[in-house]
mmCIF file of C-alpha atoms and ligand atoms in Angstrom:
data_model
loop_
_atom_site.group_PDB
_atom_site.id
_atom_site.type_symbol
_atom_site.label_atom_id
_atom_site.label_comp_id
_atom_site.label_asym_id
_atom_site.label_seq_id
_atom_site.Cartn_x
_atom_site.Cartn_y
_atom_site.Cartn_z
ATOM 1 C CA MET B 1 -11.253 5.539 -10.111
ATOM 2 C CA ALA B 2 -13.755 7.733 -8.458
ATOM 3 C CA SER B 3 -15.697 6.576 -5.512
ATOM 4 C CA ALA B 4 -15.674 6.920 -1.797
ATOM 5 C CA LEU B 5 -15.396 3.324 -0.946
ATOM 6 C CA VAL B 6 -15.861 1.985 2.513
ATOM 7 C CA PRO B 7 -13.816 -1.196 2.555
ATOM 8 C CA VAL B 8 -15.650 -4.268 3.661
ATOM 9 C CA PRO B 9 -13.223 -6.923 4.770
ATOM 10 C CA ASP B 10 -13.632 -10.118 2.783
ATOM 11 C CA THR B 11 -13.275 -12.904 5.304
ATOM 12 C CA SER B 12 -13.984 -15.766 2.914
ATOM 13 C CA TRP B 13 -10.249 -16.430 2.563
ATOM 14 C CA ALA B 14 -9.932 -16.487 6.331
ATOM 15 C CA GLU B 15 -12.735 -19.020 6.542
ATOM 16 C CA SER B 16 -11.004 -21.273 4.041
ATOM 17 C CA SER B 17 -7.891 -20.835 6.147
ATOM 18 C CA LEU B 18 -9.907 -22.006 9.127
ATOM 19 C CA GLU B 19 -11.069 -25.058 7.183
ATOM 20 C CA GLN B 20 -7.485 -25.827 6.236
ATOM 21 C CA SER B 21 -6.464 -25.464 9.841
ATOM 22 C CA LEU B 22 -9.194 -27.780 11.023
ATOM 23 C CA THR B 23 -8.263 -30.362 8.374
ATOM 24 C CA ALA B 24 -4.640 -30.024 9.320
ATOM 25 C CA SER B 25 -5.417 -30.412 12.984
ATOM 26 C CA THR B 26 -7.214 -33.693 12.411
ATOM 27 C CA ALA B 27 -4.601 -34.914 9.938
ATOM 28 C CA SER B 28 -1.630 -34.178 12.082
ATOM 29 C CA ALA B 29 -1.302 -32.778 15.537
ATOM 30 C CA VAL B 30 2.236 -31.601 14.866
ATOM 31 C CA LEU B 31 1.469 -29.217 11.986
ATOM 32 C CA PRO B 32 1.110 -25.570 13.022
ATOM 33 C CA PRO B 33 -2.226 -23.937 12.117
ATOM 34 C CA ALA B 34 -2.451 -22.281 8.705
ATOM 35 C CA ARG B 35 -1.928 -18.548 8.899
ATOM 36 C CA SER B 36 -2.975 -15.669 6.750
ATOM 37 C CA ARG B 37 -1.920 -12.113 7.087
ATOM 38 C CA ILE B 38 -3.119 -8.777 5.821
ATOM 39 C CA PHE B 39 -0.879 -5.859 5.087
ATOM 40 C CA LYS B 40 -2.564 -2.502 4.853
ATOM 41 C CA ILE B 41 -0.535 -0.125 2.705
ATOM 42 C CA ILE B 42 -1.675 3.442 2.279
ATOM 43 C CA VAL B 43 -0.744 5.284 -0.948
ATOM 44 C CA ILE B 44 -0.498 9.031 -0.628
ATOM 45 C CA GLY B 45 0.538 12.087 -2.667
ATOM 46 C CA ASP B 46 -0.714 14.996 -4.781
ATOM 47 C CA SER B 47 -3.649 14.666 -7.106
ATOM 48 C CA ASN B 48 -2.791 13.332 -10.573
ATOM 49 C CA VAL B 49 0.542 11.772 -9.670
ATOM 50 C CA GLY B 50 -0.831 8.331 -10.582
ATOM 51 C CA LYS B 51 -1.745 6.700 -7.274
ATOM 52 C CA THR B 52 -4.852 5.099 -8.729
ATOM 53 C CA CYS B 53 -2.950 3.852 -11.773
ATOM 54 C CA LEU B 54 -0.136 2.371 -9.690
ATOM 55 C CA THR B 55 -2.518 0.517 -7.385
ATOM 56 C CA TYR B 56 -4.597 -0.603 -10.359
ATOM 57 C CA ARG B 57 -1.503 -1.826 -12.172
ATOM 58 C CA PHE B 58 -0.519 -3.944 -9.180
ATOM 59 C CA CYS B 59 -3.941 -5.239 -8.202
ATOM 60 C CA GLY B 60 -5.684 -5.238 -11.575
ATOM 61 C CA GLY B 61 -2.678 -6.118 -13.736
ATOM 62 C CA ARG B 62 -3.125 -3.300 -16.221
ATOM 63 C CA PHE B 63 -3.133 0.441 -16.756
ATOM 64 C CA PRO B 64 -6.669 1.841 -16.482
ATOM 65 C CA GLN B 65 -7.931 3.492 -19.659
ATOM 66 C CA ARG B 66 -9.532 6.292 -17.776
ATOM 67 C CA THR B 67 -9.383 7.523 -14.199
ATOM 68 C CA GLU B 68 -11.265 10.138 -12.282
ATOM 69 C CA ALA B 69 -10.189 11.966 -9.168
ATOM 70 C CA THR B 70 -10.398 9.696 -6.170
ATOM 71 C CA ILE B 71 -12.946 10.712 -3.557
ATOM 72 C CA GLY B 72 -11.929 9.768 -0.060
ATOM 73 C CA VAL B 73 -10.237 6.418 -0.387
ATOM 74 C CA ASP B 74 -10.386 3.607 -2.921
ATOM 75 C CA PHE B 75 -9.445 0.174 -1.865
ATOM 76 C CA ARG B 76 -7.754 -2.538 -3.915
ATOM 77 C CA GLU B 77 -6.211 -5.794 -2.883
ATOM 78 C CA ARG B 78 -4.307 -8.781 -4.103
ATOM 79 C CA THR B 79 -3.529 -12.051 -2.431
ATOM 80 C CA GLU B 80 -0.164 -13.679 -2.860
ATOM 81 C CA ASP B 81 1.378 -16.850 -1.621
ATOM 82 C CA ILE B 82 4.710 -15.845 -0.159
ATOM 83 C CA ASP B 83 6.907 -18.650 1.137
ATOM 84 C CA GLY B 84 3.827 -20.817 1.675
ATOM 85 C CA GLU B 85 1.907 -18.159 3.540
ATOM 86 C CA LYS B 86 -1.197 -16.421 2.254
ATOM 87 C CA ILE B 87 -0.543 -12.696 2.234
ATOM 88 C CA LYS B 88 -3.286 -10.246 1.410
ATOM 89 C CA ILE B 89 -1.865 -6.946 0.222
ATOM 90 C CA GLN B 90 -4.398 -4.148 0.653
ATOM 91 C CA LEU B 91 -3.636 -0.907 -1.153
ATOM 92 C CA TRP B 92 -5.570 2.100 0.105
ATOM 93 C CA ASP B 93 -5.532 4.668 -2.692
ATOM 94 C CA THR B 94 -6.190 8.057 -1.098
ATOM 95 C CA ALA B 95 -7.545 11.208 -2.735
ATOM 96 C CA GLY B 96 -4.912 13.775 -3.628
ATOM 97 C CA GLN B 97 -7.351 16.673 -3.908
ATOM 98 C CA GLU B 98 -7.946 18.455 -0.638
ATOM 99 C CA ARG B 99 -11.706 18.768 -1.205
ATOM 100 C CA PHE B 100 -12.007 15.001 -1.702
ATOM 101 C CA ARG B 101 -9.930 14.226 1.351
ATOM 102 C CA LYS B 102 -12.659 15.602 3.578
ATOM 103 C CA SER B 103 -14.478 12.302 3.223
ATOM 104 C CA MET B 104 -11.444 10.453 4.543
ATOM 105 C CA VAL B 105 -12.038 9.480 8.089
ATOM 106 C CA GLN B 106 -9.563 8.878 10.855
ATOM 107 C CA HIS B 107 -10.327 5.187 10.547
ATOM 108 C CA TYR B 108 -8.404 4.958 7.265
ATOM 109 C CA TYR B 109 -5.180 5.738 9.061
ATOM 110 C CA ARG B 110 -5.581 3.003 11.623
ATOM 111 C CA ASN B 111 -3.561 -0.206 11.547
ATOM 112 C CA VAL B 112 -1.455 0.924 8.615
ATOM 113 C CA HIS B 113 1.571 -1.267 7.994
ATOM 114 C CA ALA B 114 3.366 0.812 5.395
ATOM 115 C CA VAL B 115 3.092 4.100 3.543
ATOM 116 C CA VAL B 116 3.880 4.707 -0.131
ATOM 117 C CA PHE B 117 4.499 8.369 -0.978
ATOM 118 C CA VAL B 118 4.060 9.100 -4.676
ATOM 119 C CA TYR B 119 5.156 12.093 -6.740
ATOM 120 C CA ASP B 120 4.986 12.716 -10.465
ATOM 121 C CA MET B 121 8.463 12.871 -12.001
ATOM 122 C CA THR B 122 7.143 15.352 -14.568
ATOM 123 C CA ASN B 123 5.712 17.695 -11.945
ATOM 124 C CA LEU B 124 8.132 19.418 -9.586
ATOM 125 C CA THR B 125 5.291 20.778 -7.447
ATOM 126 C CA SER B 126 4.170 17.256 -6.600
ATOM 127 C CA PHE B 127 7.711 16.560 -5.406
ATOM 128 C CA ASN B 128 7.940 19.819 -3.444
ATOM 129 C CA ASN B 129 4.675 18.974 -1.704
ATOM 130 C CA LEU B 130 6.025 15.719 -0.286
ATOM 131 C CA PRO B 131 6.952 17.256 3.099
ATOM 132 C CA SER B 132 3.307 18.188 3.662
ATOM 133 C CA TRP B 133 2.275 14.578 2.977
ATOM 134 C CA ILE B 134 4.899 13.336 5.375
ATOM 135 C CA GLU B 135 3.603 15.804 7.932
ATOM 136 C CA GLU B 136 0.032 14.648 7.367
ATOM 137 C CA CYS B 137 1.109 11.088 8.086
ATOM 138 C CA ARG B 138 2.906 12.250 11.195
ATOM 139 C CA GLN B 139 -0.248 13.973 12.397
ATOM 140 C CA HIS B 140 -2.070 10.674 12.017
ATOM 141 C CA SER B 141 0.615 8.905 13.996
ATOM 142 C CA LEU B 142 2.093 7.210 10.915
ATOM 143 C CA ALA B 143 5.606 8.181 11.832
ATOM 144 C CA ASN B 144 8.975 6.594 11.251
ATOM 145 C CA GLY B 145 8.061 3.384 13.005
ATOM 146 C CA ILE B 146 6.535 1.792 9.893
ATOM 147 C CA PRO B 147 8.153 1.180 6.508
ATOM 148 C CA ARG B 148 7.780 4.075 4.103
ATOM 149 C CA ILE B 149 8.829 4.198 0.482
ATOM 150 C CA LEU B 150 9.023 6.942 -2.091
ATOM 151 C CA VAL B 151 7.833 6.351 -5.665
ATOM 152 C CA GLY B 152 8.474 8.726 -8.544
ATOM 153 C CA ASN B 153 5.835 7.830 -11.129
ATOM 154 C CA LYS B 154 5.580 8.487 -14.887
ATOM 155 C CA CYS B 155 9.202 7.695 -15.701
ATOM 156 C CA ASP B 156 7.988 6.803 -19.208
ATOM 157 C CA LEU B 157 7.666 10.526 -19.955
ATOM 158 C CA GLN B 158 11.425 10.934 -20.302
ATOM 159 C CA ASP B 159 11.296 14.241 -22.201
ATOM 160 C CA ASP B 160 9.202 15.927 -19.508
ATOM 161 C CA ILE B 161 11.108 14.975 -16.375
ATOM 162 C CA GLU B 162 11.238 17.842 -13.881
ATOM 163 C CA VAL B 163 12.506 15.954 -10.837
ATOM 164 C CA PRO B 164 16.077 14.734 -11.287
ATOM 165 C CA THR B 165 16.895 11.413 -9.718
ATOM 166 C CA ASP B 166 19.723 12.801 -7.575
ATOM 167 C CA LEU B 167 17.410 15.399 -6.033
ATOM 168 C CA ALA B 168 14.801 12.733 -5.240
ATOM 169 C CA GLN B 169 17.490 10.425 -3.900
ATOM 170 C CA LYS B 170 18.751 13.118 -1.499
ATOM 171 C CA PHE B 171 15.223 13.669 -0.250
ATOM 172 C CA ALA B 172 14.667 9.928 0.160
ATOM 173 C CA ASP B 173 17.984 9.534 2.024
ATOM 174 C CA PHE B 174 17.140 12.431 4.310
ATOM 175 C CA HIS B 175 13.842 10.773 5.231
ATOM 176 C CA SER B 176 15.332 7.266 5.395
ATOM 177 C CA MET B 177 13.119 5.972 2.596
ATOM 178 C CA PRO B 178 14.063 3.845 -0.402
ATOM 179 C CA LEU B 179 13.357 5.550 -3.726
ATOM 180 C CA PHE B 180 11.796 3.840 -6.750
ATOM 181 C CA GLU B 181 11.204 5.429 -10.121
ATOM 182 C CA ALA B 182 8.446 3.698 -12.019
ATOM 183 C CA SER B 183 5.718 3.937 -14.598
ATOM 184 C CA ALA B 184 2.231 2.610 -14.094
ATOM 185 C CA LYS B 185 1.634 3.131 -17.805
ATOM 186 C CA ASN B 186 4.571 1.656 -19.666
ATOM 187 C CA PRO B 187 4.176 -2.130 -19.853
ATOM 188 C CA ASN B 188 7.966 -2.465 -19.851
ATOM 189 C CA ASP B 189 8.052 -0.852 -16.438
ATOM 190 C CA SER B 190 5.080 -2.736 -15.043
ATOM 191 C CA ASP B 191 7.432 -5.374 -13.661
ATOM 192 C CA HIS B 192 8.971 -2.598 -11.683
ATOM 193 C CA VAL B 193 5.626 -1.619 -10.160
ATOM 194 C CA GLU B 194 5.105 -5.262 -9.333
ATOM 195 C CA ALA B 195 8.537 -5.469 -7.748
ATOM 196 C CA ILE B 196 7.943 -2.356 -5.614
ATOM 197 C CA PHE B 197 4.846 -3.699 -3.908
ATOM 198 C CA MET B 198 6.124 -7.266 -3.710
ATOM 199 C CA THR B 199 9.362 -6.067 -2.135
ATOM 200 C CA LEU B 200 7.319 -4.149 0.393
ATOM 201 C CA ALA B 201 5.200 -7.235 1.099
ATOM 202 C CA HIS B 202 8.287 -9.378 1.605
ATOM 203 C CA LYS B 203 9.770 -6.782 3.931
ATOM 204 C CA LEU B 204 6.552 -6.611 5.945
ATOM 205 C CA LYS B 205 6.309 -10.368 6.071
ATOM 206 C CA SER B 206 9.756 -10.682 7.513
ATOM 207 C CA HIS B 207 8.715 -8.472 10.403
ATOM 208 C CA LYS B 208 5.778 -9.052 12.753
ATOM 209 C CA PRO B 209 2.759 -7.288 11.324
ATOM 210 C CA MET B 210 -0.920 -7.775 11.969
ATOM 211 C CA MET B 211 -1.772 -11.430 12.193
ATOM 212 C CA VAL B 212 -5.211 -12.020 10.873
ATOM 213 C CA SER B 213 -6.504 -15.510 10.958
ATOM 214 C CA GLN B 214 -5.932 -18.245 13.457
ATOM 215 C CA SER B 215 -7.598 -21.594 13.611
ATOM 216 C CA LEU B 216 -10.086 -21.663 16.417
ATOM 217 C CA LEU B 217 -10.705 -25.225 17.299
ATOM 218 C CA ASP B 218 -13.558 -24.838 19.738
ATOM 219 C CA THR B 219 -15.622 -22.204 17.954
ATOM 220 C CA ASN B 220 -16.665 -21.751 14.367
ATOM 221 C CA LYS B 221 -15.676 -18.134 14.266
ATOM 222 C CA VAL B 222 -12.595 -16.565 12.835
ATOM 223 C CA HIS B 223 -11.292 -13.759 14.974
ATOM 224 C CA LEU B 224 -9.208 -10.957 13.628
ATOM 225 C CA VAL B 225 -6.210 -10.594 15.835
ATOM 226 C CA HIS B 226 -4.271 -7.370 15.665
ATOM 227 C CA GLU B 227 -0.808 -7.842 17.001
ATOM 228 C CA GLN B 228 1.052 -4.718 17.873
ATOM 229 C CA LYS B 229 4.073 -4.462 15.636
ATOM 230 C CA SER B 230 7.485 -4.113 17.091
ATOM 231 C CA ALA B 231 8.974 -0.793 16.062
ATOM 232 C CA MET B 232 10.689 -0.823 12.690
ATOM 233 C CA THR B 233 12.912 2.051 11.780
ATOM 234 C CA CYS B 234 14.229 1.669 8.297
ATOM 235 C CA TRP B 235 14.278 -1.343 6.045
ATOM 236 C CA CYS B 236 16.184 0.022 3.091
HETATM 237 N N1 GTP A 1 2.397 8.780 -18.875
HETATM 238 C C1 GTP A 1 1.906 8.315 -17.729
HETATM 239 N N2 GTP A 1 0.719 8.751 -17.265
HETATM 240 C C2 GTP A 1 0.272 8.256 -16.098
HETATM 241 C C3 GTP A 1 0.982 7.309 -15.336
HETATM 242 N N3 GTP A 1 0.278 7.035 -14.214
HETATM 243 C C4 GTP A 1 -0.833 7.773 -14.281
HETATM 244 N N4 GTP A 1 -0.845 8.515 -15.410
HETATM 245 C C5 GTP A 1 -1.885 9.451 -15.797
HETATM 246 O O1 GTP A 1 -1.937 10.472 -14.821
HETATM 247 C C6 GTP A 1 -3.286 10.895 -14.601
HETATM 248 C C7 GTP A 1 -3.668 10.792 -13.135
HETATM 249 O O2 GTP A 1 -3.623 9.448 -12.753
HETATM 250 P P1 GTP A 1 -4.386 8.938 -11.420
HETATM 251 O O3 GTP A 1 -3.894 7.558 -11.156
HETATM 252 O O4 GTP A 1 -5.843 9.120 -11.553
HETATM 253 O O5 GTP A 1 -3.823 9.979 -10.340
HETATM 254 P P2 GTP A 1 -4.132 10.029 -8.768
HETATM 255 O O6 GTP A 1 -2.844 10.329 -8.097
HETATM 256 O O7 GTP A 1 -4.827 8.790 -8.331
HETATM 257 O O8 GTP A 1 -5.102 11.277 -8.655
HETATM 258 P P3 GTP A 1 -6.196 11.622 -7.480
HETATM 259 O O9 GTP A 1 -7.192 10.502 -7.483
HETATM 260 O O10 GTP A 1 -6.817 12.930 -7.896
HETATM 261 O O11 GTP A 1 -5.454 11.753 -6.201
HETATM 262 C C8 GTP A 1 -4.157 10.028 -15.506
HETATM 263 O O12 GTP A 1 -4.424 10.758 -16.698
HETATM 264 C C9 GTP A 1 -3.280 8.833 -15.830
HETATM 265 O O13 GTP A 1 -3.569 8.269 -17.084
HETATM 266 C C10 GTP A 1 2.253 6.849 -15.841
HETATM 267 O O14 GTP A 1 2.973 6.035 -15.277
HETATM 268 N N5 GTP A 1 2.656 7.401 -17.042
#
């Protein structure tokens, strides 16, 4: 979906978390404060590989009828309750076209918890360009320390496949990334898209990512606390 969107953090959920924490604190001194966490996942790859459709499928629950080239970054999110904890999964859908990446600012690369590299299984060029996307991430200090996954999209177009699975798997192994082949379009594969992002969220949750809301008992404000993650190498 086209638009250069500047994400505005929605803190309403954090406020309700604060309320819960305050209620909990009066109800029982032994209960730990309610926590919520945000995971910022950046989705990157050539234009037209289906980044917008994948993020839309996960956050919007369907395949968009029509998409336009993304300008800068689009931002989608979904909140899930994972093991009793509120997890907000933010997907940052970046522009694949060079001219539209100019409006991406350094800020977008900050506090990223995971990177999803996407190629189009029916377009060998999009696969061959992956090293330049990996390099771009490296230049923005998104190196091997954070989880990275590789997604081959459009697996529904079986007759047009140009990137064989074994080739993609070798590339993924070389870069220590898990590989997923998926389709944002085919409803039968939508569970797979769901599973990819939920798996990533579970993996992030089991580590120590950014912790966002804490109950603050003596002020009415919710502070955003950014904890530095401990280095993660590979989670596959
Ligand atoms: N058959 C099929 N088509 C898809 C799939 N995902 C996306 N498409 C189509 O591929 C085209 C590009 O999809 P987008 O999601 O806009 O691609 P993008 O990577 O976000 O492109 P940029 O915004 O330019 O970076 C659109 O025509 C989609 O309908 C898929 O899983 N299967």
